[in-house]
JSON list of C-alpha atoms in Angstrom, two decimals:
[
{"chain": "A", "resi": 17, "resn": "UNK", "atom": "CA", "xyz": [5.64, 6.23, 5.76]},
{"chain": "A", "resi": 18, "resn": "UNK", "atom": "CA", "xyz": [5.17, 2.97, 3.67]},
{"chain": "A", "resi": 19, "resn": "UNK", "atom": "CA", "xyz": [1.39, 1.91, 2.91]},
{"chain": "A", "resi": 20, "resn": "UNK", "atom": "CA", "xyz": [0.32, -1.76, 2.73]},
{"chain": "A", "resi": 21, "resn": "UNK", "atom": "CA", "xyz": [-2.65, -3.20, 1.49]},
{"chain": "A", "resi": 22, "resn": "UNK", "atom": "CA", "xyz": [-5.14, -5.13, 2.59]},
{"chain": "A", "resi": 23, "resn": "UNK", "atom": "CA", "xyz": [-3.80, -8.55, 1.84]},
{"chain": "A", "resi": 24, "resn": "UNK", "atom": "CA", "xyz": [-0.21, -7.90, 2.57]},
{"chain": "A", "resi": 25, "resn": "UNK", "atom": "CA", "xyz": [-0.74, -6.56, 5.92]},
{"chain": "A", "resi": 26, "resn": "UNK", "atom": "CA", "xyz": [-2.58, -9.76, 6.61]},
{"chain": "A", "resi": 27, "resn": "UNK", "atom": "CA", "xyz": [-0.41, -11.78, 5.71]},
{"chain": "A", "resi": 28, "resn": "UNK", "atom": "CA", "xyz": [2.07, -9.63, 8.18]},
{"chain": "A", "resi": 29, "resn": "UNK", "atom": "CA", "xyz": [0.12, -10.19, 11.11]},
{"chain": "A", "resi": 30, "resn": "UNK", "atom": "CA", "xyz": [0.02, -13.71, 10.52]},
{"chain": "A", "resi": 31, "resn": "UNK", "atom": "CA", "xyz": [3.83, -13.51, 10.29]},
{"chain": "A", "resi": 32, "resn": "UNK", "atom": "CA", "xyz": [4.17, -11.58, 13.15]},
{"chain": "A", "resi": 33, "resn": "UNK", "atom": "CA", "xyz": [1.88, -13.77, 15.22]},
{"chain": "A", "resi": 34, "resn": "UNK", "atom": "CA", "xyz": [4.49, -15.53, 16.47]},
{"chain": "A", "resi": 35, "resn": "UNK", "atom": "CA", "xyz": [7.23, -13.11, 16.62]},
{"chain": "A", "resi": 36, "resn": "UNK", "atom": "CA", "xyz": [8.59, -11.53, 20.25]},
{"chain": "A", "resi": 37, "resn": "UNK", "atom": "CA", "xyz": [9.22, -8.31, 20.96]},
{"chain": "A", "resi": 38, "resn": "UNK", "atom": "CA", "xyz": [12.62, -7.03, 19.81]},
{"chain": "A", "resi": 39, "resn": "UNK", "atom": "CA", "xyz": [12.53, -3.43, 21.54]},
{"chain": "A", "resi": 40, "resn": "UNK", "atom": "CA", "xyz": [11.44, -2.09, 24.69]},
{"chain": "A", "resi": 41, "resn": "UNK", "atom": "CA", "xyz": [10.44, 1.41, 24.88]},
{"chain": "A", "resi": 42, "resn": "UNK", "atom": "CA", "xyz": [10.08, 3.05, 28.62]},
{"chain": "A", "resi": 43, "resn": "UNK", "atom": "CA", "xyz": [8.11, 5.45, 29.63]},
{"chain": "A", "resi": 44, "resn": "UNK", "atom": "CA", "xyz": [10.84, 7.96, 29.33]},
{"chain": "A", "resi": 45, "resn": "UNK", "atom": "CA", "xyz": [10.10, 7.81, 25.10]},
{"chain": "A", "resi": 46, "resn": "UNK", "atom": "CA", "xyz": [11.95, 7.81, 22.06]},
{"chain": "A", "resi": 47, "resn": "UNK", "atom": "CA", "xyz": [15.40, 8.62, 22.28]},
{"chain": "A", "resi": 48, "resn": "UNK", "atom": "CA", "xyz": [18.61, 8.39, 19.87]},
{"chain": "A", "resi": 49, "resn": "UNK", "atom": "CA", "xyz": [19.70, 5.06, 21.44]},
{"chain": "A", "resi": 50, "resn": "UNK", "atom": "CA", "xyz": [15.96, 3.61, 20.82]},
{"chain": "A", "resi": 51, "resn": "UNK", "atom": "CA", "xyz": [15.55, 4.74, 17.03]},
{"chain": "A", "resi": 52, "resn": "UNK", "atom": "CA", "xyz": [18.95, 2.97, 16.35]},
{"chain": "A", "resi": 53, "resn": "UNK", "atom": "CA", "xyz": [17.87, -0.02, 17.69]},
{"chain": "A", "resi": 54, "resn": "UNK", "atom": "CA", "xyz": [14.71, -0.15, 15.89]},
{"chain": "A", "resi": 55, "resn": "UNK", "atom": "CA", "xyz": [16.46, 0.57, 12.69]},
{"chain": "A", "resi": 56, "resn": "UNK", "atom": "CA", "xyz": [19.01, -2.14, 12.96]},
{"chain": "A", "resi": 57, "resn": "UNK", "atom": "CA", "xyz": [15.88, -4.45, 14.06]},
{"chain": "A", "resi": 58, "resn": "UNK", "atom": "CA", "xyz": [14.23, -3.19, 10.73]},
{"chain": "A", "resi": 59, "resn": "UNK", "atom": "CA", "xyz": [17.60, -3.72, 8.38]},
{"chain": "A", "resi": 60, "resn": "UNK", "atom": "CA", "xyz": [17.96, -7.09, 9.37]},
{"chain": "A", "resi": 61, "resn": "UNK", "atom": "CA", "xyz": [14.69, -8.62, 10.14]},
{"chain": "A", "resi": 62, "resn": "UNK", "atom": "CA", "xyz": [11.77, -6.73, 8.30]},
{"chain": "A", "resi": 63, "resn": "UNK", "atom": "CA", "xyz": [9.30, -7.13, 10.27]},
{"chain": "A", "resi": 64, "resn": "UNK", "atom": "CA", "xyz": [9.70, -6.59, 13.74]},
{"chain": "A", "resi": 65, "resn": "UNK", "atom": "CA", "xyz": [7.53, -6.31, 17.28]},
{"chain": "A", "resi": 66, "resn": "UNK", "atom": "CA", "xyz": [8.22, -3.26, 19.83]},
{"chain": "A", "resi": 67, "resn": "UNK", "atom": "CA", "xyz": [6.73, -3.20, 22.93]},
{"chain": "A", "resi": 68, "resn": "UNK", "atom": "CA", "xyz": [5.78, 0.24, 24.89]},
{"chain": "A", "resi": 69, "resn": "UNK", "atom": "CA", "xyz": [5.43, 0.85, 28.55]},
{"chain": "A", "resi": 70, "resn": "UNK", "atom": "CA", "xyz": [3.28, 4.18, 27.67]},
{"chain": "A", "resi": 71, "resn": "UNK", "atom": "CA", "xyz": [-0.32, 4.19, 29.46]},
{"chain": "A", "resi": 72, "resn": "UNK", "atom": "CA", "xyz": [-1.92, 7.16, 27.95]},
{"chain": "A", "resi": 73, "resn": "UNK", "atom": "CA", "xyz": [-3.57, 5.41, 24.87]},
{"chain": "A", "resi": 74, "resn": "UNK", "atom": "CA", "xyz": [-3.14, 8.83, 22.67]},
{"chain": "A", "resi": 75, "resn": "UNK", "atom": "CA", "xyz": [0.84, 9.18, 23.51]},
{"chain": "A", "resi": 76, "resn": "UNK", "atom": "CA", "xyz": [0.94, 5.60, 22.20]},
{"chain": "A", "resi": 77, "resn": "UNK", "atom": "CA", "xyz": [-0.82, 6.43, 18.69]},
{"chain": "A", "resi": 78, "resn": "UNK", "atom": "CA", "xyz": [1.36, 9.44, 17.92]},
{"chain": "A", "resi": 79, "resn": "UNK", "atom": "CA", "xyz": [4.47, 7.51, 18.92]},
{"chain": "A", "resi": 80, "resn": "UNK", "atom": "CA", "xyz": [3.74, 4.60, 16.59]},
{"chain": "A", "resi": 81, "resn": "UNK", "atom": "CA", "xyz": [3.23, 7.11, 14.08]},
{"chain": "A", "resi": 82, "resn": "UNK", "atom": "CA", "xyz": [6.07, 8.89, 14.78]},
{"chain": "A", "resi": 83, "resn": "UNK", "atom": "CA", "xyz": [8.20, 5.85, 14.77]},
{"chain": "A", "resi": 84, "resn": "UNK", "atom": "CA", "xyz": [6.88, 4.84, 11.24]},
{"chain": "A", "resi": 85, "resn": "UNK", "atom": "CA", "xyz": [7.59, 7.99, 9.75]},
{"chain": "A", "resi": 86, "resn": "UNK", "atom": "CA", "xyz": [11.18, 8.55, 10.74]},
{"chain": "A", "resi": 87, "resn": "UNK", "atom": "CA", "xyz": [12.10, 5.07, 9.68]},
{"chain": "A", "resi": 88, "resn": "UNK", "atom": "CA", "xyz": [10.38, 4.87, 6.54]},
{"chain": "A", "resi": 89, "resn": "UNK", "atom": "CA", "xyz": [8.09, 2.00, 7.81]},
{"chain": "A", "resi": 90, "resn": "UNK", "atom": "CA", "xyz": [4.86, 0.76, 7.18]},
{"chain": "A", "resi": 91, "resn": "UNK", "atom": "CA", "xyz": [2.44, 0.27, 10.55]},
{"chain": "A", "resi": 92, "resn": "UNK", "atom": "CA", "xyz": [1.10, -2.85, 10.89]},
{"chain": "A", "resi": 93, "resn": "UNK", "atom": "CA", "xyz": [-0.89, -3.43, 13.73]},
{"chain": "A", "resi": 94, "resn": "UNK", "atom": "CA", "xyz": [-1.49, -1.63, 16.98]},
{"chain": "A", "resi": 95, "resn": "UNK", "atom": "CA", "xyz": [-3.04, -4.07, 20.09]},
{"chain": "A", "resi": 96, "resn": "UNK", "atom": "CA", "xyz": [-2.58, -2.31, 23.06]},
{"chain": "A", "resi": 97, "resn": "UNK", "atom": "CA", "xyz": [1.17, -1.97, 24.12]},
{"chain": "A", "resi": 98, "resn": "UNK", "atom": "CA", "xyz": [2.68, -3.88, 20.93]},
{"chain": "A", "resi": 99, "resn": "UNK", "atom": "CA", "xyz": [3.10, -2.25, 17.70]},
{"chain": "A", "resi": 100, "resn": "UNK", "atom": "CA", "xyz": [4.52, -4.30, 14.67]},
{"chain": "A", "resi": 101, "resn": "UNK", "atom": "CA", "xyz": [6.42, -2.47, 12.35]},
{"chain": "A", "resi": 102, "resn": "UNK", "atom": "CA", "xyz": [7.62, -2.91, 8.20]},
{"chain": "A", "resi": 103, "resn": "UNK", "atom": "CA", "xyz": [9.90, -1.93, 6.70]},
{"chain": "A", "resi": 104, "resn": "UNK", "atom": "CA", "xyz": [11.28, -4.34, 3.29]},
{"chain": "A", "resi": 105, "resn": "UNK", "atom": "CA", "xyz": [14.78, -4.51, 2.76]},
{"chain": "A", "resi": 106, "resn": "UNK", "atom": "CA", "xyz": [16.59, -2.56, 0.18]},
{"chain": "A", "resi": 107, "resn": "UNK", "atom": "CA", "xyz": [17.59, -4.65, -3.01]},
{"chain": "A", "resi": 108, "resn": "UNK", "atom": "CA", "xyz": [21.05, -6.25, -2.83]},
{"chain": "A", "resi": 109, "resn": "UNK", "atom": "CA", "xyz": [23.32, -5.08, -5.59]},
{"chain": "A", "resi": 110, "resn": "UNK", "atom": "CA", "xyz": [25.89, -7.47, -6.73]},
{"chain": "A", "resi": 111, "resn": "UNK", "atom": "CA", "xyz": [29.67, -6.78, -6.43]},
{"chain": "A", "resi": 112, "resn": "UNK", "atom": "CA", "xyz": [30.58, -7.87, -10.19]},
{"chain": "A", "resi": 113, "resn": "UNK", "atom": "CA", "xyz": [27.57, -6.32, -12.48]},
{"chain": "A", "resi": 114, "resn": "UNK", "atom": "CA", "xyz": [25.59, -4.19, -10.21]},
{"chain": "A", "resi": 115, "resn": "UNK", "atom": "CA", "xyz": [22.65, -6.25, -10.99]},
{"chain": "A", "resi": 116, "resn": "UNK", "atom": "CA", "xyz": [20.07, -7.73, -7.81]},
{"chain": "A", "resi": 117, "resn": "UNK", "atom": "CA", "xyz": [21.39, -11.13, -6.86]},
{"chain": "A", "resi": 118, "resn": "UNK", "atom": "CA", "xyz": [19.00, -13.58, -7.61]},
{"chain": "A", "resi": 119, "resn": "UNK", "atom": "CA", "xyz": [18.00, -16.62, -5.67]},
{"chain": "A", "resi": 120, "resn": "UNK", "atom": "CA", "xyz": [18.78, -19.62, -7.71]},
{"chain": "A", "resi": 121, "resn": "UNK", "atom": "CA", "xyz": [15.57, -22.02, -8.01]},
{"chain": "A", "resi": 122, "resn": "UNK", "atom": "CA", "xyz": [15.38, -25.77, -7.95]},
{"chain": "A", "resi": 123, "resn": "UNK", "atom": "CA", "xyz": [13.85, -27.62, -10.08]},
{"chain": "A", "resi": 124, "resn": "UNK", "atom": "CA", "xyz": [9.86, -28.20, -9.46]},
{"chain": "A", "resi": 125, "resn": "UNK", "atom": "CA", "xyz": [9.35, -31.14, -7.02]},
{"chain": "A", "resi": 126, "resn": "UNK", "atom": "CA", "xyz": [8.58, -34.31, -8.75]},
{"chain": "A", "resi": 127, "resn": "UNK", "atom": "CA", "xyz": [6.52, -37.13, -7.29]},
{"chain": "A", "resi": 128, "resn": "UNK", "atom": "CA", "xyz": [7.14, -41.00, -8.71]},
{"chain": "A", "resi": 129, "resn": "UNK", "atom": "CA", "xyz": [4.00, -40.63, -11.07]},
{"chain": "A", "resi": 130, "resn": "UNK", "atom": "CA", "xyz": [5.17, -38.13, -12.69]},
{"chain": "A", "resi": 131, "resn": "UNK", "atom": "CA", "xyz": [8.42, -40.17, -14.12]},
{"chain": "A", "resi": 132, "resn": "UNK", "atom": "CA", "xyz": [6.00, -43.16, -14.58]},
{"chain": "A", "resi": 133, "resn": "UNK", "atom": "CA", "xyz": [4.44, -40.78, -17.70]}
]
């Protein structure tokens, strides 16, 4: 299981704010079918929302545990039937030197007082 700190789990929940909930889990639990659809949430959007239909408030704890640890994610938050879950994505290696790709970056933005200078 991933840790956080303070500031970037903040800075999750503020991200996740406005997110919806990507996976449903009944009250039947986790099953194979479930964990592959949170992974494939995970792999392609980070940080995702999963909401649990689960009353017992204990069941609920261990199972957001329990879905943290066998993804390799980092727990977020926890308010009442929604978890939000973490997970970063892996670096991307590129096909001709096996380097990360890197984002190419503009140039700074300029405003007409600065070409006045």
């Amino acid at each position: 299981m991933l840790t956080l700190t303070i500031a970037h789990r903040r800075e999750l929940k503020a991200q996740a704010h406005a997110l919806n909930p990507v996976v449903m889990i009944g009250k039947s639990g986790l099953s194979t079918s479930v964990m592959e659809e949170l992974n494939r949430g995970l792999s392609s959007h980070e940080l995702i929302k999963v909401k649990v239909q689960i009353d017992d408030r204990i069941a609920r704890n261990e199972l957001f545990e329990e879905i943290c640890r066998l993804l390799n994610a980092a727990p977020v938050q926890h308010i009442g039937k929604i978890f939000v879950i973490y997970r970063p994505k892996p670096e991307e290696t590129d096909k001709h030197g096996g380097h990360p790709s890197k984002k190419k970056t503009s140039a700074p933005f300029r405003t007409k007082r600065s070409f006045q200078n």
